[in-house]
């Protein structure tokens, strides 16, 4: 293709990146503070964790369910996270008899459990007695009873009731061999509550962080519009104001406060459970790309990460990178430690209406393997059976309400048989990557607070680069700012808006030590207080990037067609969102703008610095080809082999214990061939493969480099 050749030659590469997959240099990551990573397979008596979310408080008969589960290879259930009303029917009176009976039956069928602490859905009697448990919205109105996640996490009556139920669960199950551990609450991270308790909590958080009002006023620049605070009690929450605007520095600190408060609420529960039932593991059920909480901080308080994976939400037909990136982010949120999916899609999602069209049954299997390929040592389907009751009657479980062993059940059963056989191949392996994608919670929050232009989307930018790396069969670790960057050769840090001096130092060290850093538009703009730098952009990163930015141009009307294009060796690419007009210092120009008064100015540069280099992409082209070419060149320079995969086919690897496991995942309705560069053993059939491997439609091939 013409564009491929011209753009590639502009990056001084030739497009020939096929070759054997190289082993990454990193050894499996250690969990925080030097301890061994949590081993989910060892925890589950040496079995791959294969489960369903189960609600015996509402359904039955448990005996028949347990038989069907066992027949499908299920060895794990999560239960009770919404059963507070059943476990504590009246204040201080606990009833676990029903749960004991369910556990007994399940355990007898070889199925163990994680129990959820039920704080996500307080019982009606509790909120009737203490109505101010309900969170208050930013108009000063409390929510009414109903739904879930409706509480104020600073309310003392609520906290006392949570301590009560968590203590009772811990006491009752501390020695139960069929209970492996706990899930704290469910999907923490909201709502924001604007009542007086939360206001005081935020003011106290500010006092602890800053020590003096002078320090707050200085950090936030409150002199703007004369908002200087002279008492802690004057500091507001970012609630409803005229024009709906707040000081962005206050808003960023509010997000940090909220994230910290969420973690404190979790830790209040983990403290009780660890004290009373020290032998049991603790997790939480998270939401992938959701960013109301900084998962990388929250997860220092739990033993392993678990999350909800629903690929069918917003899925396009062969797209697979939404769940892929979310898996990698979840793994990265706890130092690349393997995780589990606590809710893997078991059917079509929906609440008041169905969200999308039904997936071919085989795709449910591909998605389960995708989780494994990205580091899951456990897959637990939501839910065993579709509910007959309540809000989620349209959210399909594995079984429908009639319990008929349908096509999805048979797929779950097939997969259950396979993960049992694959256990030895998987154990001790983890995804290893030489390329990392930096996700900055501060930057994400700062862009929520000031979205820049209507068409800006931080996650879409992550995907531009991530998807291209995946299309080339390259594993990617998502890293947070506190991560050790030494395992990586390439770091992509899209729109790194908020930078601290520590992060700047780390990026300089990374590049000088030989790493390749990819920065994109709107980097280095804000300091840690969400205050604009007074240095020439990209601020503290300008020297490293070898450029200066003295002018920029926002995209005015994204619907009105491309306002700008960039030119690489005569090839034009439409560009969007934002146009940083680059003045190269030590950097060389790789692309220029084509239109407007700055036509001919640099749009993309590369700077050599120390042993490494820095690319600065001043805008957001939307052509996949552009990213594929740019990254192919960078990969090749870094000595990393990629390969062009057929569209709709994913390749991901796990390594460890002397093995490499290659997953080929086909999301398309036709069979596909992938050149894997060498012969492997097919881990399921046992046969040796050729270097070209055929993957069935909506199918999976698992390869291992061992006899
Ligand atoms: C008006 C106000 C200024 C400033 C500008 C820009 O002109 O008088 O104080 O706020 O708008 O918003
Ligand atoms: C989330 C929750 C579940 C359930 C599903 C489906 O993942 O954790 O309790 O509500 O969504 O809506």
XYZ file of C-alpha atoms and ligand atoms in Angstrom:
731
model
C 0.000 0.000 0.000
C 1.234 3.411 -0.880
C 0.527 5.097 2.420
C 2.247 2.300 4.281
C 5.466 2.669 2.371
C 5.599 6.442 2.468
C 4.774 6.822 6.127
C 7.034 3.965 7.089
C 9.950 5.447 5.221
C 9.323 8.770 6.935
C 9.924 6.908 10.187
C 13.062 5.358 8.671
C 11.759 1.814 8.768
C 10.786 -0.827 6.368
C 7.515 -2.547 7.012
C 8.665 -6.087 7.611
C 7.846 -6.866 11.173
C 7.038 -10.530 10.869
C 9.255 -12.846 12.811
C 9.202 -15.169 15.788
C 7.584 -13.787 18.899
C 10.341 -12.878 21.335
C 10.195 -13.682 25.002
C 9.749 -10.531 27.036
C 12.431 -9.654 29.547
C 10.212 -9.189 32.543
C 9.680 -11.836 35.173
C 6.177 -12.192 36.648
C 5.498 -9.128 38.783
C 5.561 -9.250 42.530
C 2.531 -7.941 44.378
C 2.973 -4.703 46.323
C 5.635 -4.335 49.024
C 7.696 -7.236 47.749
C 5.288 -10.005 48.768
C 4.567 -12.912 46.435
C 1.728 -12.367 43.996
C -1.548 -13.941 45.057
C -2.020 -17.298 43.339
C -5.701 -17.808 42.566
C -5.233 -21.373 41.380
C -3.422 -22.448 44.566
C -6.112 -20.648 46.579
C -8.853 -22.661 44.851
C -7.311 -26.030 45.825
C -5.181 -26.137 42.693
C -8.062 -25.644 40.280
C -8.612 -22.897 37.762
C -11.337 -20.750 39.348
C -14.426 -21.450 37.282
C -17.652 -20.124 38.651
C -21.043 -18.541 38.505
C -22.677 -15.760 40.495
C -25.415 -17.430 42.456
C -28.386 -16.074 44.395
C -29.814 -18.831 46.613
C -31.683 -16.179 48.621
C -34.041 -15.908 45.646
C -33.811 -19.179 43.783
C -33.602 -22.878 44.027
C -33.669 -25.795 44.291
C -29.964 -25.619 45.165
C -29.445 -29.387 44.820
C -30.471 -29.450 41.167
C -28.494 -26.290 40.432
C -25.382 -27.712 42.094
C -25.635 -30.867 39.999
C -25.894 -28.878 36.791
C -23.028 -26.628 37.871
C -20.780 -29.550 38.696
C -21.587 -31.146 35.353
C -20.420 -27.919 33.676
C -17.105 -27.898 35.549
C -18.138 -25.122 37.958
C -16.057 -25.181 41.163
C -16.759 -21.699 42.501
C -19.659 -19.370 43.291
C -19.936 -15.810 44.477
C -22.959 -15.270 46.692
C -24.679 -12.951 49.149
C -23.511 -9.516 47.949
C -27.118 -8.341 47.753
C -28.550 -10.475 50.563
C -28.302 -8.115 53.525
C -32.090 -8.176 54.099
C -31.995 -11.973 54.263
C -28.877 -12.176 56.471
C -30.107 -9.488 58.888
C -33.886 -9.449 58.642
C -34.235 -7.161 61.666
C -31.663 -4.935 63.290
C -28.944 -6.976 65.006
C -30.617 -10.375 64.320
C -28.537 -12.367 61.908
C -29.681 -15.429 59.997
C -27.159 -17.447 58.020
C -29.024 -20.764 58.120
C -30.224 -20.454 54.512
C -26.714 -19.631 53.321
C -25.224 -22.484 55.366
C -27.647 -24.890 53.692
C -26.745 -23.619 50.226
C -23.026 -23.824 51.000
C -23.397 -27.369 52.273
C -25.014 -28.529 49.062
C -22.601 -26.612 46.843
C -19.549 -27.791 48.802
C -20.751 -31.363 48.480
C -20.556 -30.852 44.709
C -17.003 -29.541 44.916
C -18.017 -25.877 44.705
C -16.509 -23.280 47.048
C -17.554 -19.698 47.582
C -16.599 -16.103 47.908
C -19.186 -14.238 49.954
C -19.939 -10.609 49.232
C -20.322 -8.166 52.082
C -23.737 -6.694 51.302
C -23.160 -2.975 51.836
C -24.070 -2.106 48.224
C -27.750 -2.561 49.045
C -28.838 -1.610 52.572
C -32.119 -3.146 53.757
C -35.334 -1.127 53.797
C -35.647 -1.323 57.587
C -32.235 0.287 58.021
C -32.898 3.217 55.714
C -36.409 3.707 57.118
C -34.943 3.993 60.585
C -32.089 6.268 59.493
C -33.285 8.122 56.382
C -30.125 10.208 56.267
C -28.180 7.092 55.201
C -29.445 7.942 51.718
C -26.938 9.978 49.735
C -27.799 13.591 48.901
C -27.560 14.870 45.352
C -25.898 18.153 44.399
C -29.226 19.983 44.625
C -29.428 19.088 48.310
C -32.103 16.386 47.867
C -31.683 12.901 49.336
C -32.381 9.891 47.150
C -35.441 7.826 48.089
C -35.239 4.167 49.029
C -34.837 1.744 46.120
C -32.222 0.752 43.591
C -28.764 0.217 45.169
C -25.476 2.051 45.807
C -27.686 4.725 47.321
C -25.827 5.350 50.579
C -23.685 8.071 52.103
C -20.413 6.389 53.000
C -19.775 8.849 55.847
C -23.053 8.236 57.656
C -22.325 6.871 61.174
C -25.548 4.807 61.351
C -24.711 3.189 58.047
C -21.107 2.545 59.041
C -22.253 0.972 62.337
C -24.698 -1.286 60.495
C -22.022 -2.300 57.976
C -19.604 -3.106 60.798
C -22.355 -5.195 62.368
C -23.151 -7.339 59.340
C -19.499 -7.710 58.294
C -18.494 -8.745 61.824
C -21.350 -11.262 61.962
C -20.380 -12.760 58.592
C -16.717 -12.949 59.604
C -17.546 -14.660 62.909
C -19.947 -17.099 61.327
C -17.724 -18.134 58.416
C -14.196 -17.652 59.777
C -13.569 -21.412 60.004
C -15.829 -22.557 57.181
C -13.698 -24.565 54.731
C -16.158 -23.962 51.913
C -15.722 -20.195 52.076
C -12.536 -19.119 50.308
C -12.838 -15.425 50.917
C -14.745 -12.216 50.605
C -15.774 -9.645 48.062
C -16.154 -6.218 49.679
C -19.355 -4.440 48.628
C -19.931 -4.371 44.848
C -18.718 -1.845 42.289
C -17.634 0.866 44.708
C -17.296 4.372 43.334
C -20.546 6.240 43.715
C -22.677 8.093 44.182
C -21.213 11.449 45.127
C -22.975 12.616 48.261
C -23.303 16.312 49.075
C -24.623 16.196 52.624
C -23.068 17.928 55.626
C -21.146 14.793 56.680
C -19.473 14.528 53.290
C -18.802 18.252 53.259
C -17.055 17.994 56.640
C -15.156 14.921 55.491
C -13.845 16.777 52.437
C -12.871 19.795 54.535
C -10.994 17.492 56.923
C -9.275 15.782 54.023
C -8.087 19.202 52.797
C -6.887 20.115 56.278
C -4.895 16.888 56.526
C -3.404 17.334 53.075
C -2.516 21.031 53.255
C -2.169 21.819 56.974
C -3.032 25.480 56.519
C -5.588 27.521 54.635
C -2.753 29.555 53.144
C -1.451 26.398 51.547
C -4.903 25.538 50.133
C -5.432 29.043 48.795
C -2.026 29.020 47.165
C -2.311 25.520 45.684
C -5.762 26.139 44.217
C -5.159 29.767 43.184
C -8.341 30.767 45.000
C -7.582 34.438 44.477
C -9.154 33.930 41.045
C -12.601 35.589 41.330
C -11.636 36.346 44.921
C -12.554 32.933 46.350
C -9.935 33.004 49.120
C -11.012 30.860 52.085
C -10.483 32.165 55.619
C -11.999 29.181 57.483
C -12.023 25.436 56.690
C -15.804 25.464 56.919
C -15.975 27.775 53.872
C -14.481 25.167 51.535
C -17.366 23.859 49.418
C -18.011 20.573 47.712
C -18.163 20.852 43.910
C -21.945 21.011 44.027
C -24.524 22.926 42.082
C -23.322 26.494 41.417
C -24.408 29.136 38.961
C -23.006 28.150 35.523
C -22.097 24.773 37.057
C -18.428 25.663 37.339
C -15.883 25.251 40.095
C -12.249 25.857 40.654
C -10.641 22.938 38.735
C -8.034 22.548 41.473
C -10.739 22.079 44.091
C -12.489 19.627 41.805
C -9.351 17.535 41.299
C -8.760 17.392 45.042
C -12.410 16.444 45.515
C -11.912 13.453 43.172
C -8.854 12.438 45.167
C -10.797 12.821 48.403
C -13.650 10.708 47.025
C -11.268 8.003 45.895
C -9.551 7.998 49.302
C -12.891 7.958 51.138
C -13.998 4.995 49.027
C -10.813 3.170 49.916
C -11.312 3.989 53.608
C -14.812 2.526 53.428
C -13.376 -0.646 51.916
C -10.559 -0.779 54.477
C -13.033 -0.462 57.341
C -14.441 -3.783 56.122
C -11.150 -5.481 55.268
C -9.832 -4.626 58.770
C -12.731 -6.489 60.379
C -12.415 -9.488 58.068
C -8.639 -9.773 58.420
C -8.828 -9.501 62.202
C -11.567 -12.106 62.680
C -10.975 -14.403 59.689
C -7.301 -13.989 58.813
C -7.057 -17.058 56.568
C -9.430 -15.820 53.897
C -8.615 -13.757 50.826
C -10.242 -10.435 50.019
C -11.215 -8.917 46.702
C -13.570 -6.305 45.317
C -15.684 -6.322 42.175
C -14.506 -3.549 39.851
C -15.472 -2.027 36.540
C -12.557 -1.916 34.139
C -12.311 1.536 32.578
C -14.508 3.140 35.258
C -12.467 5.926 36.813
C -14.320 7.438 39.742
C -11.821 5.686 41.970
C -8.118 5.255 41.438
C -8.060 1.462 41.301
C -4.278 1.403 41.549
C -4.608 2.887 45.039
C -7.741 1.008 46.088
C -6.204 -2.314 45.134
C -3.271 -2.001 47.512
C -5.869 -2.911 50.181
C -7.063 -6.195 48.636
C -5.419 -9.522 47.846
C -6.410 -9.808 44.212
C -8.374 -7.883 41.614
C -11.740 -9.048 40.317
C -13.924 -7.255 37.824
C -17.076 -7.257 35.696
C -16.521 -8.017 32.047
C -19.455 -7.395 29.719
C -18.066 -7.344 26.162
C -21.554 -7.193 24.653
C -22.173 -3.709 25.974
C -21.445 -1.409 23.026
C -19.795 -4.190 21.111
C -19.134 -3.799 17.432
C -19.136 -7.010 15.524
C -15.534 -8.131 15.492
C -14.111 -5.533 17.882
C -12.320 -7.035 20.827
C -10.137 -4.259 22.169
C -12.622 -2.749 24.641
C -12.512 -5.794 26.924
C -8.832 -6.345 26.086
C -7.801 -2.901 27.307
C -10.053 -3.168 30.353
C -8.490 -6.534 31.292
C -5.025 -5.053 30.931
C -5.951 -2.005 32.980
C -7.375 -4.204 35.712
C -4.186 -6.297 35.747
C -2.082 -3.122 35.802
C -4.060 -1.735 38.713
C -2.302 -4.240 40.959
C 1.235 -4.419 39.582
C 0.396 -6.825 36.732
C -0.750 -9.532 39.157
C -3.147 -12.075 37.657
C -6.785 -11.385 38.464
C -10.195 -12.958 38.018
C -13.385 -11.942 36.314
C -16.100 -11.993 38.970
C -18.844 -11.314 36.444
C -18.112 -12.678 32.986
C -20.901 -12.165 30.520
C -23.146 -15.235 30.540
C -25.877 -13.893 28.294
C -27.361 -10.829 26.679
C -27.398 -7.768 28.971
C -30.354 -5.477 29.635
C -32.455 -3.874 32.331
C -35.683 -2.291 31.091
C -34.737 -3.271 27.549
C -32.123 -5.543 25.968
C -28.841 -3.903 25.081
C -27.892 -5.264 21.716
C -28.388 -8.446 19.767
C -27.615 -11.980 20.899
C -24.066 -13.202 20.408
C -23.345 -16.523 18.708
C -22.877 -18.960 21.631
C -19.246 -19.608 20.683
C -18.354 -15.980 21.345
C -19.058 -16.423 25.071
C -16.267 -18.992 25.062
C -13.914 -16.703 23.122
C -14.546 -13.911 25.636
C -13.793 -16.233 28.547
C -10.503 -17.220 26.891
C -9.756 -13.585 26.192
C -9.917 -12.927 29.935
C -7.530 -15.830 30.539
C -5.184 -14.648 27.801
C -4.977 -11.273 29.523
C -4.114 -12.765 32.912
C -7.340 -14.045 34.452
C -6.840 -17.144 36.606
C -10.557 -17.254 37.229
C -13.737 -16.722 35.246
C -17.080 -16.506 37.025
C -20.197 -15.954 34.929
C -22.892 -13.477 35.805
C -25.171 -15.114 36.585
C -26.131 -18.743 36.964
C -29.736 -18.161 36.004
C -31.580 -15.094 34.745
C -33.597 -13.544 37.560
C -37.351 -13.946 37.551
C -37.567 -10.962 39.869
C -36.669 -7.328 40.034
C -34.802 -4.944 37.784
C -32.603 -7.437 35.945
C -35.126 -9.823 34.377
C -33.647 -8.899 30.981
C -30.059 -9.521 32.042
C -29.463 -13.061 30.910
C -27.605 -15.528 33.026
C -26.106 -18.713 31.662
C -29.494 -20.380 32.063
C -32.732 -18.646 31.324
C -35.533 -18.626 33.908
C -36.644 -22.141 32.889
C -33.241 -23.723 33.714
C -33.147 -25.505 30.342
C -29.565 -26.513 29.451
C -29.419 -24.117 26.506
C -26.623 -23.370 24.043
C -24.897 -20.983 26.457
C -24.884 -23.635 29.158
C -23.269 -26.074 26.757
C -20.605 -23.534 25.852
C -19.919 -22.916 29.537
C -19.702 -26.656 30.021
C -17.278 -27.121 27.139
C -15.128 -24.293 28.460
C -15.302 -25.767 31.956
C -13.941 -29.045 30.693
C -11.166 -27.210 28.832
C -9.968 -24.951 31.660
C -9.655 -28.034 33.837
C -7.336 -29.568 31.260
C -5.456 -26.292 30.737
C -4.781 -25.681 34.420
C -1.235 -27.068 34.340
C -0.414 -25.079 31.223
C -1.713 -21.841 32.730
C -0.432 -22.084 36.284
C 2.608 -19.912 36.894
C 2.165 -17.914 33.683
C 1.201 -14.286 33.249
C 1.104 -11.817 30.356
C 4.535 -10.243 29.903
C 4.913 -7.063 27.899
C 7.685 -4.875 26.613
C 5.274 -2.105 25.755
C 3.325 -0.151 28.348
C 0.469 2.312 28.133
C 0.457 4.920 30.883
C -2.935 5.715 32.392
C -2.951 8.663 34.761
C -5.896 8.979 37.168
C -5.088 12.660 37.747
C -5.162 13.282 34.010
C -8.425 11.412 33.546
C -10.058 13.403 36.323
C -8.653 16.698 35.081
C -10.129 16.018 31.634
C -13.516 15.176 33.159
C -13.362 18.523 34.929
C -12.259 20.465 31.834
C -12.916 18.311 28.769
C -10.860 20.558 26.456
C -13.109 20.325 23.375
C -16.312 18.414 22.732
C -14.578 15.774 20.652
C -11.880 14.962 23.205
C -11.997 11.464 24.678
C -9.063 10.246 26.739
C -10.051 6.590 26.492
C -10.422 6.824 22.723
C -6.843 8.069 22.593
C -5.709 5.139 24.715
C -7.446 2.906 22.205
C -5.842 4.530 19.151
C -2.436 3.303 20.318
C -3.510 0.211 22.226
C -5.617 -1.158 19.376
C -2.799 -0.703 16.908
C -0.369 -2.592 19.162
C -2.921 -5.386 19.496
C -3.500 -5.495 15.750
C 0.222 -6.241 15.532
C -0.042 -9.033 18.096
C 1.882 -7.169 20.783
C 1.087 -7.594 24.488
C 0.556 -4.321 26.348
C 0.754 -3.623 30.070
C -1.297 -0.740 31.373
C 0.751 1.087 33.985
C -0.143 3.775 36.487
C 2.205 6.667 37.333
C 3.721 4.918 40.356
C 4.720 1.833 38.315
C 8.274 0.656 37.809
C 9.023 1.411 34.141
C 12.222 -0.613 33.942
C 10.620 -3.708 32.318
C 9.538 -1.714 29.279
C 11.142 -0.637 26.051
C 8.272 1.509 24.860
C 5.934 3.682 26.890
C 2.918 5.318 25.271
C 1.515 8.138 27.411
C -1.413 9.752 25.584
C -2.350 13.338 26.504
C -0.394 13.359 29.742
C -2.140 16.490 30.939
C -1.261 16.499 34.666
C 2.379 15.826 35.497
C 4.122 15.859 38.841
C 7.862 16.441 39.268
C 8.231 12.744 40.229
C 6.564 11.571 37.040
C 8.652 13.959 34.944
C 11.816 12.591 36.549
C 10.683 9.052 35.903
C 9.999 9.749 32.224
C 13.392 11.435 31.800
C 15.123 8.433 33.404
C 13.132 6.050 31.226
C 14.164 7.826 28.017
C 17.775 8.451 28.997
C 18.076 4.780 29.883
C 17.093 3.816 26.343
C 13.285 3.770 26.368
C 11.057 5.152 23.649
C 8.360 7.475 24.949
C 5.336 8.445 22.867
C 3.648 11.640 24.022
C 0.618 13.163 22.387
C -1.117 16.514 22.244
C -1.956 18.447 25.379
C 0.830 16.935 27.484
C 2.635 18.695 30.324
C -0.055 21.360 30.649
C -1.045 21.097 34.324
C 0.784 20.643 37.588
C -0.389 18.309 40.324
C -2.881 20.947 41.548
C -4.536 21.161 38.132
C -2.931 24.587 37.726
C -1.609 25.601 34.305
C 2.177 25.582 33.949
C 3.967 28.889 33.372
C 6.628 27.133 31.299
C 6.397 26.981 27.521
C 4.389 23.899 26.572
C 4.696 21.003 26.844
C 5.881 22.400 30.162
C 8.187 20.138 32.118
C 8.259 17.707 29.163
C 9.396 20.301 26.589
C 13.109 19.632 26.879
C 12.636 15.880 26.795
C 10.495 16.144 23.656
C 12.884 18.674 22.082
C 10.039 20.967 21.061
C 8.225 24.129 22.074
C 4.534 24.859 21.562
C 3.761 28.547 21.180
C 0.309 28.132 19.640
C -2.449 25.573 19.266
C -5.785 25.167 17.541
C -8.806 23.283 18.919
C -11.186 21.364 16.665
C -14.267 23.552 16.374
C -16.846 21.335 14.698
C -16.065 17.615 14.662
C -19.240 16.911 12.670
C -18.231 19.382 9.986
C -15.519 17.192 8.455
C -11.803 17.283 9.087
C -10.625 20.788 9.840
C -7.000 19.765 9.532
C -4.770 17.163 7.921
C -1.233 16.097 8.537
C 1.218 15.280 5.795
C 3.835 12.581 5.951
C 6.024 12.370 2.851
C 3.197 13.611 0.667
C 0.574 11.333 2.224
C -2.346 13.170 3.877
C -4.134 11.946 6.992
C -7.244 13.718 8.357
C -6.574 14.888 11.907
C -8.975 15.715 14.697
C -9.633 17.092 18.182
C -6.613 19.298 18.765
C -3.657 20.672 16.891
C -0.524 21.484 18.856
C 1.665 23.591 16.559
C 5.154 22.302 17.238
C 8.367 24.285 17.026
C 11.187 21.740 16.879
C 14.262 22.496 18.947
C 16.446 19.405 19.035
C 13.625 17.270 17.596
C 13.222 16.372 13.941
C 9.941 16.849 12.111
C 8.166 13.705 10.842
C 4.862 15.252 9.789
C 3.474 18.716 9.136
C 0.029 20.319 9.103
C -1.639 20.847 5.741
C -4.155 23.606 6.337
C -4.811 26.961 8.012
C -2.337 29.713 8.833
C 0.076 27.170 10.320
C 0.268 24.918 7.246
C 3.792 23.531 7.018
C 4.370 23.658 10.797
C 5.424 20.482 12.563
C 2.649 18.132 13.739
C 4.738 15.118 14.731
C 8.326 15.055 15.941
C 10.965 12.673 17.207
C 13.714 13.683 19.585
C 16.770 11.641 20.512
C 17.569 12.021 24.197
C 20.153 10.053 26.129
C 19.970 6.471 24.870
C 16.287 6.773 24.009
C 13.852 8.884 22.071
C 10.608 10.778 22.413
C 7.843 11.066 19.845
C 5.347 13.902 20.163
C 2.130 13.486 18.194
C 0.525 16.927 18.183
C -2.921 15.827 17.039
C -5.236 12.840 16.677
C -5.392 11.292 13.223
C -8.249 8.815 12.947
C -6.776 6.417 10.428
C -5.721 3.055 11.847
C -3.063 2.937 9.152
C -1.347 5.971 10.640
C -1.007 4.346 14.061
C -0.017 0.990 12.598
C 2.800 2.596 10.649
C 4.005 4.805 13.467
C 4.028 1.968 15.997
C 5.436 -0.609 13.571
C 8.432 1.663 13.150
C 8.814 2.210 16.875
C 8.456 -1.505 17.603
C 11.024 -2.371 15.012
C 13.514 0.184 16.335
C 13.020 -1.276 19.811
C 13.669 -4.797 18.523
C 10.141 -6.010 19.243
C 8.575 -8.267 16.643
C 4.978 -7.783 15.788
C 2.892 -9.467 13.139
C -0.070 -8.354 11.109
C -3.085 -10.299 12.327
C -6.224 -10.893 10.282
C -8.975 -8.450 11.202
C -11.064 -9.698 14.114
C -8.339 -12.052 15.344
C -6.496 -11.383 18.567
C -3.208 -12.847 19.728
C -2.078 -12.599 23.348
C 0.525 -14.503 25.308
C 1.253 -15.626 28.860
C 4.691 -16.702 29.980
C 6.315 -18.207 33.035
C 7.573 -21.467 34.501
C 9.580 -21.956 31.306
C 6.473 -21.944 29.148
C 4.967 -19.621 26.645
C 1.249 -19.910 26.001
C -0.160 -18.267 22.887
C -3.881 -17.559 22.593
C -5.390 -17.052 19.166
C -8.910 -15.681 19.478
C -11.169 -15.457 16.443
C -14.099 -13.061 16.834
C -15.225 -13.475 13.226
C -17.715 -15.790 11.543
C -15.063 -17.289 9.256
C -12.062 -19.444 10.042
C -8.746 -17.590 10.006
C -5.092 -18.496 9.626
C -2.370 -16.954 11.728
C 1.354 -17.284 11.112
C 2.850 -17.810 14.556
C 6.428 -18.102 13.317
C 7.271 -21.483 14.817
C 5.679 -24.833 15.644
C 3.756 -25.159 18.886
C 1.780 -27.836 20.666
C -1.965 -27.299 20.571
C -2.685 -27.285 24.296
C -6.193 -28.719 23.906
C -5.799 -31.283 21.126
C -2.204 -32.161 22.020
C -1.086 -32.143 18.387
C 1.879 -30.253 16.967
C 0.940 -27.314 14.781
C 2.518 -25.921 11.645
C 3.807 -22.349 11.757
C 0.496 -21.313 10.241
C -2.379 -22.104 12.589
C -6.010 -22.241 11.646
C -8.480 -20.824 14.163
C -12.133 -21.845 13.754
C -14.896 -19.251 13.375
C -15.847 -17.818 16.791
C -13.120 -20.082 18.072
C -9.974 -20.270 20.119
C -6.640 -21.993 19.693
C -4.327 -22.275 22.676
C -0.699 -23.040 21.868
C 2.145 -23.917 24.193
C 5.853 -24.100 23.397
C 6.414 -27.304 25.367
C 6.143 -30.930 24.380
C -16.450 38.517 30.757
C -16.036 38.897 32.146
C -14.597 38.566 32.442
C -14.252 37.184 31.971
C -14.604 37.010 30.524
C -14.280 35.630 30.010
O -16.008 39.488 29.849
O -16.255 40.263 32.402
O -14.402 38.623 33.842
O -14.983 36.267 32.742
O -15.994 37.254 30.353
O -15.119 34.651 30.624
C -23.044 -5.334 37.552
C -23.367 -5.767 38.950
C -24.293 -6.941 39.022
C -25.380 -6.840 38.018
C -24.795 -6.651 36.652
C -25.855 -6.578 35.583
O -21.958 -5.955 37.046
O -22.210 -6.046 39.701
O -24.849 -6.974 40.312
O -26.205 -5.764 38.350
O -24.074 -5.455 36.638
O -26.579 -5.379 35.631
